[in-house]
């Protein structure tokens, strides 16, 4: 599989749709997908013809986050890839507005990526969970900085400390997503919203986004710094990550199917 195939890129007028394409692994971030998605995000942000981005995944999932099986195999060299191609944090750094179209399960690093979008629209099939500590690692992509801003501090701590799975309806109630739509209509709805954004003159929309980002920086920047410092200081033993991940994945699957 070539790098370009890891991410499907399609333009709909001034809207660019980026679709993570590793469905057999629930779009978990292996090295190929990390590099391809990072490049696709950078390309979209640098293209003056692109006024909005829709980020989604090939069914059945949005993104399972870090590929812990590959992390086990590659060791710390896997995590080093994020130093130069951090597709998780790149979403939040976009000057171009980004809508997350959450088509299915989104866990851990995938949820951090989704939180970097300007807002989220979810399929009725979407489910959300932060399983970082359950697997044995700490969040380092903005979870503790951005999740509390959407759902409140207590709910954010509950989700991160328990690893519980949140369905789409509850995600809307707590403010994690702005809207839940029928699965088959998700992409159309996200495209319609993105088209409304793209109708606004580019400089005006860019300035509006900058205002929102600047306004939240007083909270976000210190929280991001603390998260990265503490997570970076913890030594991650990659040898047993895959086993832990398999256990958590099976537990989450059972919860989803109830």
Tab-separated table of N, CA, C and O in Angstrom, residues 136-200:
chain	number	residue	atom	x	y	z
A	136	UNK	N	-2.231	2.033	29.951
A	136	UNK	CA	-0.970	2.189	30.668
A	136	UNK	C	-0.103	3.320	30.158
A	136	UNK	O	1.108	3.339	30.401
A	137	UNK	N	-0.716	4.268	29.427
A	137	UNK	CA	0.027	5.430	28.954
A	137	UNK	C	-0.742	6.686	29.348
A	137	UNK	O	-1.927	6.627	29.696
A	138	UNK	N	-0.062	7.829	29.290
A	138	UNK	CA	-0.703	9.099	29.589
A	138	UNK	C	-1.011	9.842	28.299
A	138	UNK	O	-0.290	9.716	27.315
A	139	UNK	N	-2.076	10.631	28.288
A	139	UNK	CA	-2.372	11.426	27.092
A	139	UNK	C	-1.288	12.465	26.866
A	139	UNK	O	-0.774	13.060	27.822
A	140	UNK	N	-0.942	12.674	25.604
A	140	UNK	CA	0.070	13.667	25.266
A	140	UNK	C	-0.302	14.499	24.059
A	140	UNK	O	0.508	15.291	23.573
A	141	UNK	N	-1.532	14.326	23.576
A	141	UNK	CA	-1.962	15.037	22.376
A	141	UNK	C	-3.054	16.055	22.621
A	141	UNK	O	-3.734	16.465	21.678
A	142	UNK	N	-3.217	16.475	23.877
A	142	UNK	CA	-4.160	17.544	24.174
A	142	UNK	C	-5.442	17.126	24.856
A	142	UNK	O	-6.325	17.954	25.080
A	143	UNK	N	-5.562	15.872	25.240
A	143	UNK	CA	-6.799	15.387	25.852
A	143	UNK	C	-7.163	16.202	27.092
A	143	UNK	O	-8.292	16.690	27.231
A	144	UNK	N	-6.218	16.339	28.024
A	144	UNK	CA	-6.522	16.995	29.286
A	144	UNK	C	-6.669	18.501	29.145
A	144	UNK	O	-7.201	19.164	30.048
A	145	UNK	N	-6.220	19.045	28.019
A	145	UNK	CA	-6.375	20.480	27.776
A	145	UNK	C	-7.703	20.802	27.115
A	145	UNK	O	-8.339	21.810	27.431
A	146	UNK	N	-8.149	19.929	26.199
A	146	UNK	CA	-9.319	20.267	25.372
A	146	UNK	C	-10.613	19.611	25.830
A	146	UNK	O	-11.685	20.207	25.701
A	147	UNK	N	-10.542	18.395	26.362
A	147	UNK	CA	-11.777	17.720	26.769
A	147	UNK	C	-12.528	18.510	27.845
A	147	UNK	O	-13.757	18.656	27.735
A	148	UNK	N	-11.861	19.045	28.867
A	148	UNK	CA	-12.603	19.809	29.884
A	148	UNK	C	-13.301	21.046	29.320
A	148	UNK	O	-14.334	21.469	29.852
A	149	UNK	N	-12.759	21.627	28.262
A	149	UNK	CA	-13.386	22.813	27.687
A	149	UNK	C	-14.730	22.493	27.036
A	149	UNK	O	-15.602	23.355	26.943
A	150	UNK	N	-14.894	21.253	26.611
A	150	UNK	CA	-16.141	20.855	25.969
A	150	UNK	C	-17.149	20.293	26.961
A	150	UNK	O	-18.340	20.613	26.891
A	151	UNK	N	-16.684	19.449	27.867
A	151	UNK	CA	-17.633	18.710	28.705
A	151	UNK	C	-17.580	19.108	30.174
A	151	UNK	O	-18.373	18.602	30.974
A	152	UNK	N	-16.659	20.003	30.546
A	152	UNK	CA	-16.488	20.377	31.940
A	152	UNK	C	-15.431	19.523	32.623
A	152	UNK	O	-15.163	18.392	32.203
A	153	UNK	N	-14.850	20.080	33.670
A	153	UNK	CA	-13.719	19.419	34.324
A	153	UNK	C	-14.089	18.083	34.947
A	153	UNK	O	-13.368	17.088	34.798
A	154	UNK	N	-15.223	18.029	35.649
A	154	UNK	CA	-15.577	16.797	36.347
A	154	UNK	C	-15.878	15.663	35.370
A	154	UNK	O	-15.431	14.530	35.564
A	155	UNK	N	-16.628	15.970	34.318
A	155	UNK	CA	-16.950	14.936	33.335
A	155	UNK	C	-15.700	14.480	32.603
A	155	UNK	O	-15.514	13.289	32.330
A	156	UNK	N	-14.808	15.419	32.283
A	156	UNK	CA	-13.561	15.056	31.611
A	156	UNK	C	-12.729	14.120	32.486
A	156	UNK	O	-12.198	13.110	32.008
A	157	UNK	N	-12.627	14.438	33.766
A	157	UNK	CA	-11.862	13.567	34.670
A	157	UNK	C	-12.515	12.192	34.769
A	157	UNK	O	-11.818	11.165	34.788
A	158	UNK	N	-13.818	12.177	34.858
A	158	UNK	CA	-14.523	10.883	34.921
A	158	UNK	C	-14.215	10.043	33.686
A	158	UNK	O	-13.891	8.847	33.796
A	159	UNK	N	-14.323	10.643	32.504
A	159	UNK	CA	-14.099	9.879	31.274
A	159	UNK	C	-12.667	9.365	31.195
A	159	UNK	O	-12.429	8.217	30.800
A	160	UNK	N	-11.701	10.208	31.565
A	160	UNK	CA	-10.302	9.796	31.477
A	160	UNK	C	-9.920	8.797	32.556
A	160	UNK	O	-9.113	7.893	32.326
A	161	UNK	N	-10.477	8.941	33.749
A	161	UNK	CA	-10.101	8.060	34.855
A	161	UNK	C	-10.764	6.691	34.774
A	161	UNK	O	-10.188	5.696	35.222
A	162	UNK	N	-11.966	6.636	34.201
A	162	UNK	CA	-12.684	5.358	34.130
A	162	UNK	C	-12.521	4.665	32.784
A	162	UNK	O	-12.659	3.448	32.698
A	163	UNK	N	-12.273	5.427	31.714
A	163	UNK	CA	-12.209	4.846	30.383
A	163	UNK	C	-13.559	4.413	29.847
A	163	UNK	O	-13.635	3.657	28.879
A	164	UNK	N	-14.648	4.895	30.451
A	164	UNK	CA	-15.979	4.455	30.033
A	164	UNK	C	-16.293	4.898	28.609
A	164	UNK	O	-15.759	5.888	28.109
A	165	UNK	N	-17.165	4.141	27.961
A	165	UNK	CA	-17.564	4.407	26.584
A	165	UNK	C	-18.823	5.271	26.580
A	165	UNK	O	-19.800	4.974	27.273
A	166	UNK	N	-18.789	6.338	25.799
A	166	UNK	CA	-19.898	7.283	25.689
A	166	UNK	C	-20.536	7.120	24.321
A	166	UNK	O	-19.848	7.205	23.298
A	167	UNK	N	-21.846	6.870	24.281
A	167	UNK	CA	-22.509	6.738	22.987
A	167	UNK	C	-22.819	8.117	22.414
A	167	UNK	O	-22.610	9.153	23.052
A	168	UNK	N	-23.317	8.142	21.176
A	168	UNK	CA	-23.510	9.399	20.464
A	168	UNK	C	-24.519	10.304	21.152
A	168	UNK	O	-24.322	11.525	21.248
A	169	UNK	N	-25.614	9.715	21.644
A	169	UNK	CA	-26.647	10.521	22.283
A	169	UNK	C	-26.107	11.219	23.526
A	169	UNK	O	-26.360	12.417	23.746
A	170	UNK	N	-25.352	10.481	24.339
A	170	UNK	CA	-24.781	11.104	25.536
A	170	UNK	C	-23.717	12.116	25.153
A	170	UNK	O	-23.588	13.177	25.803
A	171	UNK	N	-22.951	11.829	24.109
A	171	UNK	CA	-21.926	12.770	23.661
A	171	UNK	C	-22.546	14.116	23.291
A	171	UNK	O	-21.975	15.174	23.586
A	172	UNK	N	-23.717	14.081	22.676
A	172	UNK	CA	-24.401	15.327	22.347
A	172	UNK	C	-24.887	16.029	23.609
A	172	UNK	O	-24.766	17.250	23.745
A	173	UNK	N	-25.402	15.265	24.561
A	173	UNK	CA	-25.923	15.868	25.788
A	173	UNK	C	-24.834	16.584	26.577
A	173	UNK	O	-25.072	17.639	27.163
A	174	UNK	N	-23.638	16.011	26.615
A	174	UNK	CA	-22.578	16.603	27.426
A	174	UNK	C	-21.754	17.638	26.662
A	174	UNK	O	-20.840	18.240	27.225
A	175	UNK	N	-22.073	17.840	25.388
A	175	UNK	CA	-21.399	18.873	24.621
A	175	UNK	C	-20.164	18.427	23.878
A	175	UNK	O	-19.428	19.257	23.331
A	176	UNK	N	-19.923	17.126	23.830
A	176	UNK	CA	-18.755	16.618	23.109
A	176	UNK	C	-18.937	16.768	21.605
A	176	UNK	O	-17.982	17.061	20.876
A	177	UNK	N	-20.157	16.560	21.123
A	177	UNK	CA	-20.473	16.773	19.710
A	177	UNK	C	-21.613	17.778	19.616
A	177	UNK	O	-22.392	17.945	20.551
A	178	UNK	N	-21.711	18.437	18.475
A	178	UNK	CA	-22.745	19.463	18.307
A	178	UNK	C	-24.038	18.901	17.756
A	178	UNK	O	-25.090	19.532	17.887
A	179	UNK	N	-23.974	17.718	17.145
A	179	UNK	CA	-25.162	17.179	16.467
A	179	UNK	C	-24.955	15.697	16.215
A	179	UNK	O	-23.828	15.255	15.951
A	180	UNK	N	-26.031	14.930	16.290
A	180	UNK	CA	-26.019	13.513	15.925
A	180	UNK	C	-27.001	13.317	14.780
A	180	UNK	O	-28.143	13.788	14.836
A	181	UNK	N	-26.548	12.630	13.732
A	181	UNK	CA	-27.375	12.439	12.542
A	181	UNK	C	-27.385	10.963	12.167
A	181	UNK	O	-26.522	10.193	12.602
A	182	UNK	N	-28.354	10.536	11.348
A	182	UNK	CA	-28.332	9.159	10.854
A	182	UNK	C	-27.016	8.858	10.140
A	182	UNK	O	-26.461	9.725	9.463
A	183	UNK	N	-26.544	7.646	10.309
A	183	UNK	CA	-25.224	7.293	9.793
A	183	UNK	C	-25.090	7.599	8.295
A	183	UNK	O	-24.078	8.180	7.867
A	184	UNK	N	-26.071	7.236	7.528
A	184	UNK	CA	-25.973	7.413	6.081
A	184	UNK	C	-25.967	8.876	5.658
A	184	UNK	O	-25.577	9.188	4.524
A	185	UNK	N	-26.386	9.764	6.549
A	185	UNK	CA	-26.411	11.178	6.204
A	185	UNK	C	-25.279	11.985	6.804
A	185	UNK	O	-25.243	13.214	6.657
A	186	UNK	N	-24.327	11.307	7.466
A	186	UNK	CA	-23.271	12.022	8.182
A	186	UNK	C	-22.411	12.876	7.264
A	186	UNK	O	-22.219	14.071	7.511
A	187	UNK	N	-21.883	12.283	6.211
A	187	UNK	CA	-20.967	13.034	5.357
A	187	UNK	C	-21.690	14.185	4.662
A	187	UNK	O	-21.144	15.297	4.557
A	188	UNK	N	-22.911	13.946	4.218
A	188	UNK	CA	-23.679	15.023	3.580
A	188	UNK	C	-23.889	16.189	4.545
A	188	UNK	O	-23.797	17.354	4.151
A	189	UNK	N	-24.192	15.879	5.807
A	189	UNK	CA	-24.408	16.935	6.784
A	189	UNK	C	-23.116	17.697	7.059
A	189	UNK	O	-23.115	18.939	7.125
A	190	UNK	N	-22.016	16.980	7.195
A	190	UNK	CA	-20.739	17.639	7.430
A	190	UNK	C	-20.348	18.512	6.240
A	190	UNK	O	-19.846	19.634	6.413
A	191	UNK	N	-20.595	18.016	5.035
A	191	UNK	CA	-20.286	18.795	3.836
A	191	UNK	C	-21.155	20.042	3.747
A	191	UNK	O	-20.685	21.110	3.321
A	192	UNK	N	-22.408	19.930	4.133
A	192	UNK	CA	-23.302	21.090	4.096
A	192	UNK	C	-22.815	22.168	5.062
A	192	UNK	O	-22.813	23.364	4.735
A	193	UNK	N	-22.394	21.761	6.257
A	193	UNK	CA	-21.876	22.727	7.222
A	193	UNK	C	-20.561	23.330	6.740
A	193	UNK	O	-20.329	24.547	6.879
A	194	UNK	N	-19.701	22.489	6.165
A	194	UNK	CA	-18.425	22.978	5.641
A	194	UNK	C	-18.643	23.953	4.490
A	194	UNK	O	-17.907	24.946	4.353
A	195	UNK	N	-19.654	23.696	3.669
A	195	UNK	CA	-19.956	24.598	2.556
A	195	UNK	C	-20.396	25.965	3.073
A	195	UNK	O	-20.067	27.001	2.477
A	196	UNK	N	-21.142	25.994	4.176
A	196	UNK	CA	-21.537	27.280	4.775
A	196	UNK	C	-20.310	28.050	5.240
A	196	UNK	O	-20.225	29.272	5.081
A	197	UNK	N	-19.351	27.326	5.824
A	197	UNK	CA	-18.102	27.966	6.247
A	197	UNK	C	-17.349	28.499	5.033
A	197	UNK	O	-16.831	29.628	5.051
A	198	UNK	N	-17.304	27.708	3.972
A	198	UNK	CA	-16.549	28.088	2.784
A	198	UNK	C	-17.145	29.282	2.054
A	198	UNK	O	-16.450	29.938	1.264
A	199	UNK	N	-18.417	29.588	2.307
A	199	UNK	CA	-19.049	30.744	1.669
A	199	UNK	C	-18.525	32.068	2.232
A	199	UNK	O	-18.603	33.106	1.571
A	200	UNK	N	-17.999	32.038	3.444
A	200	UNK	CA	-17.485	33.252	4.081
A	200	UNK	C	-16.120	33.577	3.468
A	200	UNK	O	-15.299	32.673	3.252
